[in-house]
Amino acid sequence: RHPQDHEADDLFLLGSLGKLWLAGVAIDWAALHRDERRRRILLPTYPFERQRYWIEPDHAYATTARQAPRLTRQPDLADWFYVPSWQRSTPPSLLSYPPNEYPQLWLVLLDDDEFSTQIVAGLQQRGQPVIVVRRGEHFSRTDDQAHTIDPRQPEHFSRPARWSYTIDPRQPEHYTALLAELGALAIVPHRVLHLWTLAQIENDLAEAQTLGYDSLMLLAQALDRFGQGESIDVWVMTSQAQDVLGGDVVQPTQAIALGPCRTLPLDYPQLRCCHIDLAVPTTEPARQSLIAQLMAELDLPIVDSEIAYRAGRRWVQRFEAVRIESKIARFHVGGVYLLIGGLSPIGLALARELAASEQIRLVLVDEAQRISQQGSTIEELRALKADVVVLSADLGDPAALAEMWEQAAIAPGQLRGVIYAADLAAGPDVLALTMQHSLILDRLCRASTLDFVAICSSLGGIVPRPGKVAACAAGVFLDAWASQLNAAGTFAVAIDWERWQPETSGASSDGAIDAITPAEGIEVFRRIMAQALPQVIVSPLDLESRRAYTATPTPAEQPSVQPSAYARPTIGTQYVAPRNEIEQGIAEIWQQLLGIAQIGVFDNFFEIGGHSLLATQLLSRIRDMFGEDISMINLFETPTIAEMAGLIVQKRAASVDQSQLAALLAEIQGLSPEDALSLLADEDLFQTEDRHD
């Protein structure tokens, strides 16, 4: 094993024996346990008291489970390919829908541009109550008439007044305060219209993420907390987020709103989301025609989740199956090919394919740690026909990626192709990193005459999963970036891959039928690169069946079933409530897995019903929530919420840059007593306000 591998000797030995046994090697188990002494363990002295713990069926999902399609692997690799397409749809004015009993209350996130203001005016002219939320630096209510309007009384909306709030889109507590104030008035918005994403924010990545991603996430959390369980329709409008007609000028920063739109209904079943992409006309008659179409659209319940309006026509997105037969993609003799994430599972397989070509130079860029671990693999690549250069760069630091280009020393005109296969860790930062990488590489691609740009993404942008909103948004952003490059004259293809099997296994480690082997992935790459498609989805399973399998029933289809939780069992420890955010997050996971209403921070996981199967789920959810890997051994050593929270804090502290820590410490030590007291007073005030929320 590797000298830097800190796995315990006995675990390494047992793991190796297990692999040998799986490979069919006969193991002398008696010799393994020869020196062990077995003793009896006394049973507990307390009586076995019978208590019924019946698992009530969740009828809301039972119907979905019965109707879930049977997923089978397509035997012919040529049938694994899909492309997005847009189909003309019936205008909303011709669709029938049940009339509303009373006006629907709208919560509109508005920028005061002319087009957005006209949309709000259209809603008001139709007698719809509107609560306007604008962007600002502070939370405030600028119109006092909220206290005088009853949303159930149509006559209250005959006057043009509207309610108006201002919030800072970056502040979670502002969304909470907004919904809490409305809730205190017994007001719950039936529909939400998000227009902040219509702003032109192409080059301001932080602003784009705030308006197109963070605002939707924070709003959904506030609606879930104060929405009283009612069904809420969320409409999100963007400008040029997708290529509908072919050759549309796409803004990738607009596309990130698709991530929350596709994923939030999985996390919050009471929400239904519809994404409407627009190409706002420049002439006033065309703008008024589009607004009339949108008014008819907003009168309908949500039927299609993704809609586009182009040239006065309504379009809906579909995914078409295409057959791509075996073809050979050739590479430019004497050219240089740059592979970002060259030692990731996908990158390494593609690197082997490229390295087998004669008279090319292959530049692999990856993390220093991965390079040190893959030393023998790199030597194998260098033994092939191509000239292989390996450069290290911190893929979590966009500035390091920019510096890498200087190290590569590629002469002008030599760069012929770029493959982006960065294996970024799943987490809340994956979207920001993906956008920053694209900004750097976009400049590089536009400055060179390239044969191709291959952008490797995951299927998570097309088949969203609960809790994976950032990964979904990053995926659709990369798809839109490929469209933007094509419109600028550079051939680019976004490949949305199903997951790959590890190179060391002949079959998927969990027996899944959807995983792609490295050999299959190389063949798929060859076929795609011989085409001229801007986006290709790769799925060994039927894509529509896969999307239907992960979908959840809409709120209208779900019976009202309240989850039940059992009372805290009688155990030896006293109940102590979570004391900070980390303990609160861990406690919520324990409550979901164990079905117990109250769990204290000093309760032992195994004493209150935890076991090895639940432990596996627990560690997975801990990793998703906090981004830290906790082993099964750690769980046995830290079986309480308090101990586990302490371990997470230790792991985070160990990963802190010591130079940054030293600089922070020096800054604190340099504070005057008056400055220190002022900061402490501000912190105390913040915590007091947070408790009052």
XYZ file of C-alpha atoms in Angstrom:
693
model
C 0.000 0.000 0.000
C 0.954 3.657 -0.370
C 3.239 4.972 2.434
C 0.815 7.899 2.956
C -2.125 5.539 3.497
C -2.969 5.696 7.209
C -5.421 2.811 7.244
C -4.931 0.496 10.231
C -2.934 -2.685 9.546
C -5.703 -5.043 10.648
C -8.258 -3.287 8.461
C -5.914 -3.416 5.466
C -5.277 -7.130 6.072
C -8.964 -7.991 6.405
C -9.842 -5.909 3.348
C -7.191 -7.686 1.272
C -8.433 -11.092 2.450
C -11.967 -10.106 1.493
C -10.876 -9.127 -2.029
C -8.992 -12.412 -2.414
C -12.071 -14.343 -1.257
C -14.258 -12.473 -3.770
C -11.735 -13.380 -6.479
C -12.210 -17.077 -5.652
C -9.079 -17.688 -3.585
C -9.513 -20.291 -0.821
C -8.812 -18.646 2.556
C -7.753 -20.614 5.640
C -10.173 -18.877 8.006
C -9.258 -21.202 10.890
C -5.649 -20.004 10.692
C -6.818 -16.395 10.713
C -8.736 -16.889 13.988
C -6.375 -19.486 15.533
C -5.136 -17.341 18.451
C -8.472 -15.749 19.311
C -10.259 -16.593 22.553
C -14.058 -16.492 22.610
C -16.014 -15.748 25.773
C -19.651 -15.460 26.631
C -21.274 -12.063 27.009
C -24.051 -11.706 29.564
C -27.426 -10.566 28.296
C -28.837 -7.289 29.646
C -30.501 -7.641 33.046
C -33.535 -5.499 32.185
C -36.718 -7.308 31.000
C -37.709 -7.331 27.328
C -40.746 -5.020 27.277
C -42.852 -5.417 24.171
C -43.692 -2.145 22.375
C -45.217 -1.766 18.937
C -43.165 0.171 16.372
C -45.196 -0.192 13.194
C -43.953 1.564 10.071
C -46.921 3.399 8.601
C -46.938 3.302 4.770
C -46.356 6.616 3.047
C -49.242 6.716 0.586
C -47.907 9.858 -1.038
C -45.066 7.867 -2.577
C -46.618 4.420 -2.714
C -48.383 5.207 -5.996
C -45.156 6.501 -7.512
C -43.269 3.372 -6.456
C -45.908 1.089 -8.005
C -45.801 3.016 -11.280
C -42.005 3.322 -11.439
C -40.793 2.010 -14.791
C -38.543 -0.989 -15.064
C -35.065 0.254 -15.912
C -32.976 -1.973 -18.161
C -29.569 -1.366 -19.728
C -29.543 -0.765 -23.493
C -27.411 -3.572 -24.988
C -26.351 -1.543 -28.052
C -23.989 1.315 -27.197
C -25.338 3.267 -30.194
C -28.627 3.648 -28.278
C -27.049 5.473 -25.326
C -27.166 8.952 -26.884
C -29.730 11.732 -26.445
C -29.888 15.388 -27.466
C -32.097 18.203 -26.160
C -34.735 19.471 -28.562
C -37.533 22.023 -28.544
C -41.038 21.408 -29.879
C -43.683 23.963 -30.845
C -46.503 23.957 -28.327
C -50.120 25.075 -28.207
C -50.467 28.754 -27.208
C -51.684 29.115 -23.625
C -54.737 31.090 -24.770
C -56.053 27.894 -26.420
C -55.526 25.678 -23.370
C -58.476 25.070 -21.021
C -58.020 25.398 -17.279
C -60.360 25.651 -14.263
C -61.169 29.258 -13.258
C -59.846 30.538 -9.936
C -62.416 31.093 -7.176
C -60.673 34.318 -6.138
C -57.536 36.203 -7.235
C -54.259 34.391 -6.764
C -51.799 36.192 -4.499
C -48.468 36.787 -6.269
C -45.081 37.369 -4.677
C -42.978 39.051 -7.384
C -39.193 39.461 -7.113
C -38.822 42.509 -9.318
C -36.117 44.641 -10.887
C -37.470 47.995 -11.991
C -36.631 47.510 -15.672
C -39.345 48.422 -18.148
C -40.215 44.898 -19.283
C -40.512 43.438 -15.766
C -42.606 46.401 -14.633
C -44.985 45.816 -17.547
C -45.437 42.182 -16.467
C -46.413 43.272 -12.945
C -48.788 45.885 -14.374
C -50.403 43.155 -16.471
C -51.050 41.047 -13.377
C -52.619 44.002 -11.578
C -54.823 44.854 -14.540
C -56.211 41.319 -14.325
C -57.168 41.890 -10.689
C -54.342 39.843 -9.184
C -52.924 40.935 -5.797
C -49.175 41.550 -6.047
C -46.509 41.760 -3.358
C -43.397 43.302 -4.906
C -39.933 42.494 -3.537
C -37.055 44.649 -4.743
C -33.336 44.365 -4.196
C -31.652 46.595 -1.658
C -29.228 46.627 1.237
C -31.736 46.461 4.103
C -35.021 44.759 4.894
C -37.921 47.219 4.829
C -41.596 47.507 3.924
C -42.155 50.609 1.817
C -45.928 50.336 1.473
C -48.151 50.193 4.519
C -51.239 48.893 2.737
C -50.530 45.214 3.478
C -52.549 45.576 6.688
C -55.663 46.787 4.837
C -55.981 44.148 2.101
C -57.646 40.758 2.371
C -56.425 38.441 -0.438
C -59.829 36.702 -0.426
C -61.699 39.946 -1.251
C -61.454 40.813 -4.982
C -62.747 44.358 -4.454
C -59.619 45.120 -2.423
C -57.546 44.854 -5.617
C -59.527 47.180 -7.843
C -57.205 50.041 -6.881
C -53.674 50.111 -8.376
C -51.850 50.000 -5.038
C -49.423 47.157 -4.373
C -47.416 45.987 -1.422
C -43.702 46.570 -1.625
C -40.707 45.226 0.282
C -36.962 45.625 -0.055
C -34.526 42.855 0.884
C -30.860 42.058 0.404
C -30.829 38.916 -1.824
C -27.695 37.671 -0.032
C -29.226 37.686 3.467
C -31.189 34.538 4.480
C -32.798 36.358 7.412
C -34.430 38.855 5.031
C -36.402 36.115 3.279
C -37.358 34.727 6.677
C -38.480 38.149 7.915
C -40.532 38.717 4.752
C -42.435 35.431 4.968
C -42.773 35.700 8.745
C -44.390 39.139 8.468
C -46.810 37.911 5.816
C -47.539 34.827 7.899
C -48.381 37.004 10.897
C -51.065 38.590 8.694
C -52.326 35.104 7.714
C -51.098 35.749 4.160
C -49.464 32.991 2.128
C -48.548 33.723 -1.526
C -50.133 31.197 -3.855
C -47.715 31.955 -6.664
C -44.192 33.321 -6.910
C -42.808 35.129 -9.954
C -39.012 35.457 -9.973
C -37.870 38.227 -12.355
C -34.469 39.060 -10.862
C -32.844 36.672 -13.340
C -33.895 38.837 -16.304
C -31.035 41.224 -15.475
C -28.024 41.262 -17.804
C -25.271 39.952 -15.492
C -23.117 37.848 -17.811
C -19.665 38.760 -16.469
C -20.498 39.271 -12.779
C -20.397 35.673 -11.592
C -21.055 36.451 -7.925
C -24.102 38.565 -8.788
C -25.330 35.895 -11.199
C -25.155 33.221 -8.513
C -26.878 35.468 -5.970
C -29.817 36.261 -8.255
C -30.163 33.018 -10.204
C -29.325 30.444 -7.545
C -28.981 31.697 -3.958
C -32.183 33.745 -4.047
C -34.236 30.745 -5.186
C -32.702 28.477 -2.562
C -33.257 30.956 0.278
C -36.786 31.727 -0.883
C -37.665 28.014 -1.029
C -36.387 27.513 2.516
C -38.463 30.443 3.783
C -41.570 29.226 1.934
C -41.085 25.778 3.414
C -40.854 27.263 6.897
C -43.755 29.735 6.691
C -45.849 28.403 3.810
C -48.172 26.426 6.111
C -47.851 23.378 3.847
C -49.863 24.945 1.011
C -49.095 24.204 -2.632
C -47.120 27.062 -4.197
C -46.292 27.583 -7.881
C -42.912 29.195 -8.595
C -42.316 30.786 -12.010
C -38.766 31.786 -12.945
C -38.112 33.910 -16.033
C -34.689 34.205 -17.656
C -33.281 35.822 -20.779
C -31.469 33.704 -23.403
C -30.622 30.868 -21.025
C -31.021 28.153 -23.672
C -30.472 27.646 -27.390
C -33.996 27.053 -28.692
C -33.953 27.877 -32.407
C -30.320 26.955 -33.075
C -27.686 29.655 -33.048
C -29.280 31.598 -30.188
C -26.807 33.753 -28.265
C -26.879 31.984 -24.902
C -25.954 33.509 -21.531
C -24.680 30.665 -19.299
C -25.132 32.766 -16.153
C -28.863 32.853 -16.877
C -29.011 29.062 -17.155
C -28.045 28.365 -13.529
C -31.640 29.119 -12.453
C -32.565 25.820 -14.106
C -30.758 23.966 -11.318
C -33.156 25.062 -8.561
C -36.150 24.827 -10.915
C -35.395 21.179 -11.662
C -34.378 20.147 -8.149
C -36.409 22.137 -5.609
C -39.669 20.182 -6.234
C -37.765 17.043 -5.205
C -36.676 18.635 -1.915
C -39.901 20.549 -1.241
C -42.874 18.568 -2.634
C -45.271 21.462 -2.000
C -43.425 23.554 -4.610
C -43.983 23.319 -8.349
C -41.496 25.151 -10.556
C -41.752 26.410 -14.121
C -38.809 27.940 -15.969
C -39.696 30.339 -18.802
C -36.845 31.457 -21.051
C -37.404 34.605 -23.099
C -35.839 36.520 -25.939
C -37.229 39.958 -25.110
C -38.158 41.770 -28.358
C -36.741 45.199 -29.120
C -39.908 46.654 -30.699
C -42.824 47.766 -28.538
C -45.590 45.896 -30.465
C -43.649 42.625 -30.179
C -43.044 43.245 -26.464
C -46.746 43.836 -25.834
C -47.591 40.652 -27.744
C -45.128 38.670 -25.616
C -46.535 40.158 -22.395
C -50.048 39.139 -23.481
C -48.780 35.581 -24.036
C -47.117 35.579 -20.624
C -50.317 36.796 -18.947
C -52.185 33.877 -20.504
C -49.358 31.564 -19.376
C -49.491 32.822 -15.796
C -53.250 32.263 -15.673
C -52.638 28.527 -16.097
C -51.561 25.981 -13.532
C -48.039 24.694 -14.153
C -48.226 21.940 -16.768
C -44.869 22.186 -18.580
C -41.861 22.677 -16.321
C -39.607 24.233 -19.000
C -40.948 26.670 -21.582
C -39.350 29.098 -24.017
C -40.777 31.949 -26.069
C -39.064 32.806 -29.325
C -40.411 34.941 -32.176
C -43.949 34.852 -30.784
C -44.019 31.053 -30.457
C -44.251 28.830 -27.402
C -41.743 25.967 -27.150
C -41.328 23.113 -24.661
C -38.158 21.102 -24.108
C -37.871 17.412 -24.858
C -34.976 14.950 -25.118
C -34.629 12.895 -28.294
C -32.840 9.594 -28.660
C -30.235 9.547 -31.461
C -28.154 6.644 -32.724
C -24.448 7.355 -33.114
C -22.605 4.549 -34.843
C -18.915 3.784 -34.484
C -16.665 6.413 -36.024
C -13.064 7.474 -35.555
C -12.165 10.950 -34.311
C -8.755 12.048 -35.578
C -6.442 14.514 -33.865
C -4.260 17.202 -35.430
C -0.666 16.090 -36.058
C 1.747 18.241 -34.064
C -1.077 19.792 -32.062
C -1.252 20.389 -28.331
C -4.248 19.139 -26.351
C -5.038 20.448 -22.876
C -6.869 18.181 -20.428
C -8.124 19.860 -17.222
C -8.683 17.171 -14.594
C -6.504 14.790 -16.547
C -6.186 12.263 -13.708
C -9.871 12.117 -12.760
C -11.638 8.835 -13.662
C -12.971 10.280 -16.919
C -9.885 12.372 -17.623
C -7.503 9.448 -17.176
C -9.409 7.240 -19.612
C -9.489 10.013 -22.213
C -5.799 10.755 -21.577
C -4.940 7.164 -22.503
C -6.945 7.544 -25.702
C -5.139 10.752 -26.653
C -1.701 9.505 -25.575
C -2.008 6.640 -28.042
C -1.946 9.148 -30.931
C 1.377 9.871 -32.586
C 2.953 13.316 -32.893
C 0.766 15.200 -30.450
C 1.550 16.859 -27.138
C -0.773 16.143 -24.232
C -0.827 18.564 -21.267
C -2.538 17.103 -18.197
C -3.545 19.439 -15.360
C -4.671 18.154 -11.961
C -4.232 18.427 -8.195
C -0.740 17.870 -6.770
C -2.016 15.163 -4.415
C -3.615 13.207 -7.236
C -0.447 13.530 -9.320
C 1.664 12.082 -6.490
C -0.772 9.181 -6.086
C -0.833 8.408 -9.818
C 2.921 8.334 -10.429
C 2.968 4.873 -12.022
C -0.039 5.716 -14.198
C 1.674 8.859 -15.469
C 4.744 6.823 -16.425
C 2.480 4.436 -18.362
C 1.059 7.396 -20.287
C 4.528 8.701 -21.079
C 5.469 5.291 -22.434
C 2.806 5.669 -25.142
C 3.204 7.566 -28.411
C 2.349 11.133 -27.372
C 4.520 13.673 -25.564
C 2.865 13.874 -22.120
C 3.356 16.870 -19.804
C 1.808 16.907 -16.324
C 1.184 20.174 -14.473
C -0.184 20.627 -10.968
C -2.812 23.227 -10.121
C -5.268 23.638 -7.297
C -8.568 23.212 -9.137
C -10.302 24.766 -6.155
C -8.389 27.993 -6.808
C -9.271 29.672 -10.139
C -6.156 31.861 -9.928
C -3.988 28.719 -9.868
C -5.699 27.533 -13.042
C -4.810 30.818 -14.727
C -1.166 30.494 -13.610
C -1.074 26.973 -15.021
C -1.512 28.388 -18.522
C 1.708 30.349 -18.111
C 3.521 27.167 -16.998
C 2.274 25.219 -20.007
C 4.322 27.437 -22.364
C 2.161 26.580 -25.372
C 3.202 28.517 -28.469
C 0.518 30.570 -30.265
C -1.437 28.458 -32.726
C -0.308 25.111 -31.309
C -3.264 24.490 -28.993
C -5.781 22.405 -30.944
C -8.173 21.041 -28.341
C -9.330 21.414 -24.739
C -11.028 18.771 -22.598
C -12.568 19.940 -19.337
C -12.981 16.948 -17.001
C -12.382 18.505 -13.578
C -13.624 16.159 -10.873
C -14.805 18.818 -8.421
C -16.021 17.643 -5.038
C -19.794 17.800 -4.662
C -20.817 20.593 -2.343
C -22.189 24.122 -2.209
C -19.023 25.578 -3.835
C -19.153 23.421 -6.957
C -21.280 25.953 -8.873
C -19.030 28.939 -8.131
C -15.883 26.967 -9.031
C -17.423 25.705 -12.264
C -18.348 29.240 -13.352
C -14.911 30.609 -12.463
C -13.172 27.804 -14.368
C -15.300 28.497 -17.435
C -14.481 32.211 -17.357
C -10.741 31.463 -17.411
C -10.967 28.736 -20.050
C -13.354 30.781 -22.184
C -10.695 33.451 -22.664
C -8.184 30.753 -23.563
C -10.521 29.118 -26.082
C -11.431 32.380 -27.796
C -7.748 33.327 -28.139
C -6.914 30.092 -30.007
C -8.066 28.363 -33.164
C -9.283 25.056 -31.774
C -10.485 21.855 -33.363
C -12.772 21.215 -30.408
C -13.646 21.922 -26.787
C -15.061 18.891 -24.961
C -16.821 19.788 -21.704
C -17.436 16.771 -19.486
C -20.387 17.156 -17.165
C -22.617 14.743 -15.289
C -26.140 13.507 -15.825
C -27.120 15.408 -12.672
C -28.097 18.457 -14.719
C -30.580 16.403 -16.757
C -31.729 13.862 -14.156
C -31.698 15.886 -10.919
C -31.416 14.237 -7.515
C -32.791 15.456 -4.195
C -30.320 17.646 -2.350
C -28.014 18.042 -5.381
C -29.106 21.517 -6.462
C -25.597 22.949 -6.862
C -24.463 20.000 -8.996
C -27.558 20.357 -11.185
C -26.975 24.095 -11.644
C -23.294 23.499 -12.485
C -24.310 20.913 -15.080
C -26.778 23.165 -16.918
C -24.249 26.012 -16.763
C -21.660 23.875 -18.585
C -24.259 22.874 -21.190
C -25.045 26.551 -21.821
C -21.341 27.423 -21.995
C -20.900 24.902 -24.815
C -23.771 26.571 -26.704
C -22.166 29.972 -26.190
C -18.810 28.765 -27.559
C -20.508 27.318 -30.635
C -22.307 30.606 -31.299
C -18.900 32.345 -31.134
C -17.461 30.017 -33.804
C -15.607 27.451 -31.652
C -16.863 23.882 -31.929
C -17.724 22.758 -28.413
C -19.666 19.788 -27.115
C -21.020 19.304 -23.610
C -21.088 15.601 -22.712
C -23.468 14.806 -19.863
C -22.074 11.484 -18.639
C -23.711 8.819 -16.553
C -21.374 7.766 -13.750
C -18.255 5.770 -14.596
C -17.096 2.571 -12.953
C -13.673 2.652 -11.273
C -10.889 1.403 -13.509
C -9.904 -1.244 -10.963
C -13.274 -3.002 -11.014
C -14.577 -5.208 -13.754
C -18.109 -4.471 -12.656
C -19.837 -1.697 -10.804
C -19.034 -1.795 -7.135
C -22.698 -1.601 -6.173
C -24.042 -3.761 -8.983
C -25.706 -0.776 -10.700
C -26.763 -1.287 -14.286
C -26.276 2.360 -15.248
C -22.503 2.746 -14.766
C -20.160 3.098 -17.748
C -16.900 1.142 -17.949
C -13.734 3.010 -19.032
C -13.627 1.033 -22.293
C -17.238 1.963 -23.046
C -16.547 5.590 -22.141
C -13.634 5.800 -24.585
C -15.771 4.372 -27.389
C -18.579 6.821 -26.554
C -16.084 9.711 -26.653
C -14.776 8.621 -30.068
C -18.278 8.569 -31.528
C -19.292 11.920 -30.060
C -16.134 13.712 -31.218
C -16.771 12.534 -34.776
C -20.093 14.424 -34.733
C -20.916 18.145 -34.630
C -23.430 18.197 -31.784
C -23.304 20.949 -29.121
C -24.680 18.724 -26.346
C -24.928 14.956 -25.967
C -26.463 13.094 -23.040
C -25.001 9.640 -22.395
C -27.204 7.166 -20.530
C -27.108 3.358 -20.797
C -30.691 3.424 -19.468
C -33.670 4.885 -21.309
C -33.497 8.594 -20.458
C -37.221 9.334 -20.261
C -37.777 6.322 -18.009
C -34.854 7.475 -15.891
C -36.308 10.984 -15.544
C -39.736 9.577 -14.699
C -38.178 7.266 -12.125
C -36.590 10.149 -10.201
C -39.612 12.458 -10.470
C -41.949 12.880 -7.532
C -45.715 13.366 -7.708
C -46.892 16.962 -7.774
C -48.551 18.342 -4.645
C -51.974 18.039 -6.262
C -51.384 14.293 -6.617
C -50.095 13.800 -3.086
C -52.484 13.043 -0.244
C -51.892 14.994 2.932
C -49.805 12.572 4.965
C -47.996 13.916 7.980
C -44.834 12.016 8.934
C -44.928 10.636 12.450
C -42.066 10.539 14.917
C -41.822 8.574 18.135
C -41.141 10.026 21.543
C -37.618 9.980 22.883
C -36.942 6.590 24.522
C -36.027 6.292 28.188
C -32.232 6.096 28.346
C -29.546 6.927 30.864
C -28.604 10.359 29.466
C -30.503 13.576 30.061
C -31.881 15.452 27.050
C -29.719 18.399 25.993
C -30.848 20.353 22.921
C -28.424 21.180 20.070
C -26.336 24.239 20.909
C -25.020 25.335 17.506
C -25.656 24.958 13.768
C -23.489 21.862 13.351
C -25.194 20.015 16.205
C -28.601 21.116 14.884
C -27.807 19.766 11.409
C -26.595 16.422 12.768
C -29.656 16.162 15.037
C -32.002 16.679 12.077
C -30.300 13.846 10.177
C -30.586 11.534 13.207
C -34.267 12.418 13.599
C -34.978 11.610 9.940
C -33.156 8.272 10.071
C -34.329 7.101 13.503
C -37.848 8.555 13.473
C -37.440 10.057 16.954
C -38.873 13.495 17.702
C -36.239 14.659 20.191
C -32.599 13.588 20.230
C -30.122 15.105 22.650
C -26.547 15.951 21.824
C -25.243 13.388 24.348
C -27.513 10.501 23.232
C -25.621 7.478 21.897
C -26.507 6.629 18.283
C -26.516 2.892 18.939
C -28.454 3.132 22.216
C -31.434 4.851 20.561
C -31.856 2.404 17.698
C -28.954 3.030 15.332
C -27.327 0.115 13.527
C -24.819 -0.503 10.751
C -27.271 -0.030 7.866
C -28.495 3.286 9.234
C -24.896 4.233 9.990
C -24.040 4.004 6.283
C -26.865 6.403 5.425
C -25.887 8.671 8.308
C -22.285 9.033 7.130
C -23.425 9.705 3.564
C -25.768 12.483 4.687
C -23.116 13.956 6.966
C -20.772 14.130 3.971
C -23.439 15.806 1.800
C -24.359 18.381 4.473
C -20.929 19.287 5.863
C -18.522 18.153 3.131
C -16.495 16.051 5.578
C -15.785 12.314 5.331
C -16.440 10.470 8.593
C -15.548 6.783 8.704
C -17.402 3.991 10.447
C -14.561 3.850 12.966
C -15.108 7.550 13.709
C -18.779 6.828 14.370
C -17.934 4.135 16.914
C -15.424 6.472 18.562
C -17.773 9.509 18.513
C -21.298 8.053 18.758
C -22.997 11.212 20.078
C -24.034 14.391 18.288
C -21.725 16.513 20.443
C -18.698 14.304 19.752
C -19.459 14.101 16.041
C -19.830 17.887 15.818
C -16.467 18.245 17.556
C -14.890 15.865 15.044
C -16.272 17.909 12.138
C -14.836 21.082 13.658
C -11.443 19.347 14.042
C -11.461 18.200 10.418
C -12.310 21.683 9.216
C -9.606 23.212 11.380
C -7.045 20.746 10.016
C -7.855 21.847 6.470
C -7.446 25.573 7.195
C -4.503 27.220 5.483
C -2.024 27.850 8.309
C -0.779 31.029 6.659
C -4.321 32.413 6.569
C -4.805 31.390 10.191
C -1.593 33.131 11.201
C -2.634 36.281 9.350
C -6.037 36.243 11.047
C -4.418 35.751 14.459
C -2.047 38.636 13.817
C -4.988 40.826 12.828
C -6.832 39.949 16.055
C -3.745 40.588 18.176
C -3.345 43.965 16.508
C -6.799 45.150 17.569
C -7.014 47.828 20.205
C -9.078 47.023 23.332
C -11.775 49.429 22.091
C -11.992 47.725 18.649
C -12.133 44.267 20.245
C -14.977 45.307 22.583
C -16.849 46.836 19.639
C -16.588 43.632 17.587
C -17.718 41.507 20.535
C -20.703 43.794 21.068
C -21.675 43.487 17.386
C -21.413 39.691 17.564
C -23.569 39.583 20.715
C -26.200 41.768 19.031
C -26.205 39.541 15.931
C -26.706 36.396 18.002
C -29.541 38.050 19.958
C -31.334 39.005 16.729
C -30.794 35.517 15.352
C -32.419 33.979 18.453
C -35.391 36.331 18.060
C -35.879 35.104 14.488
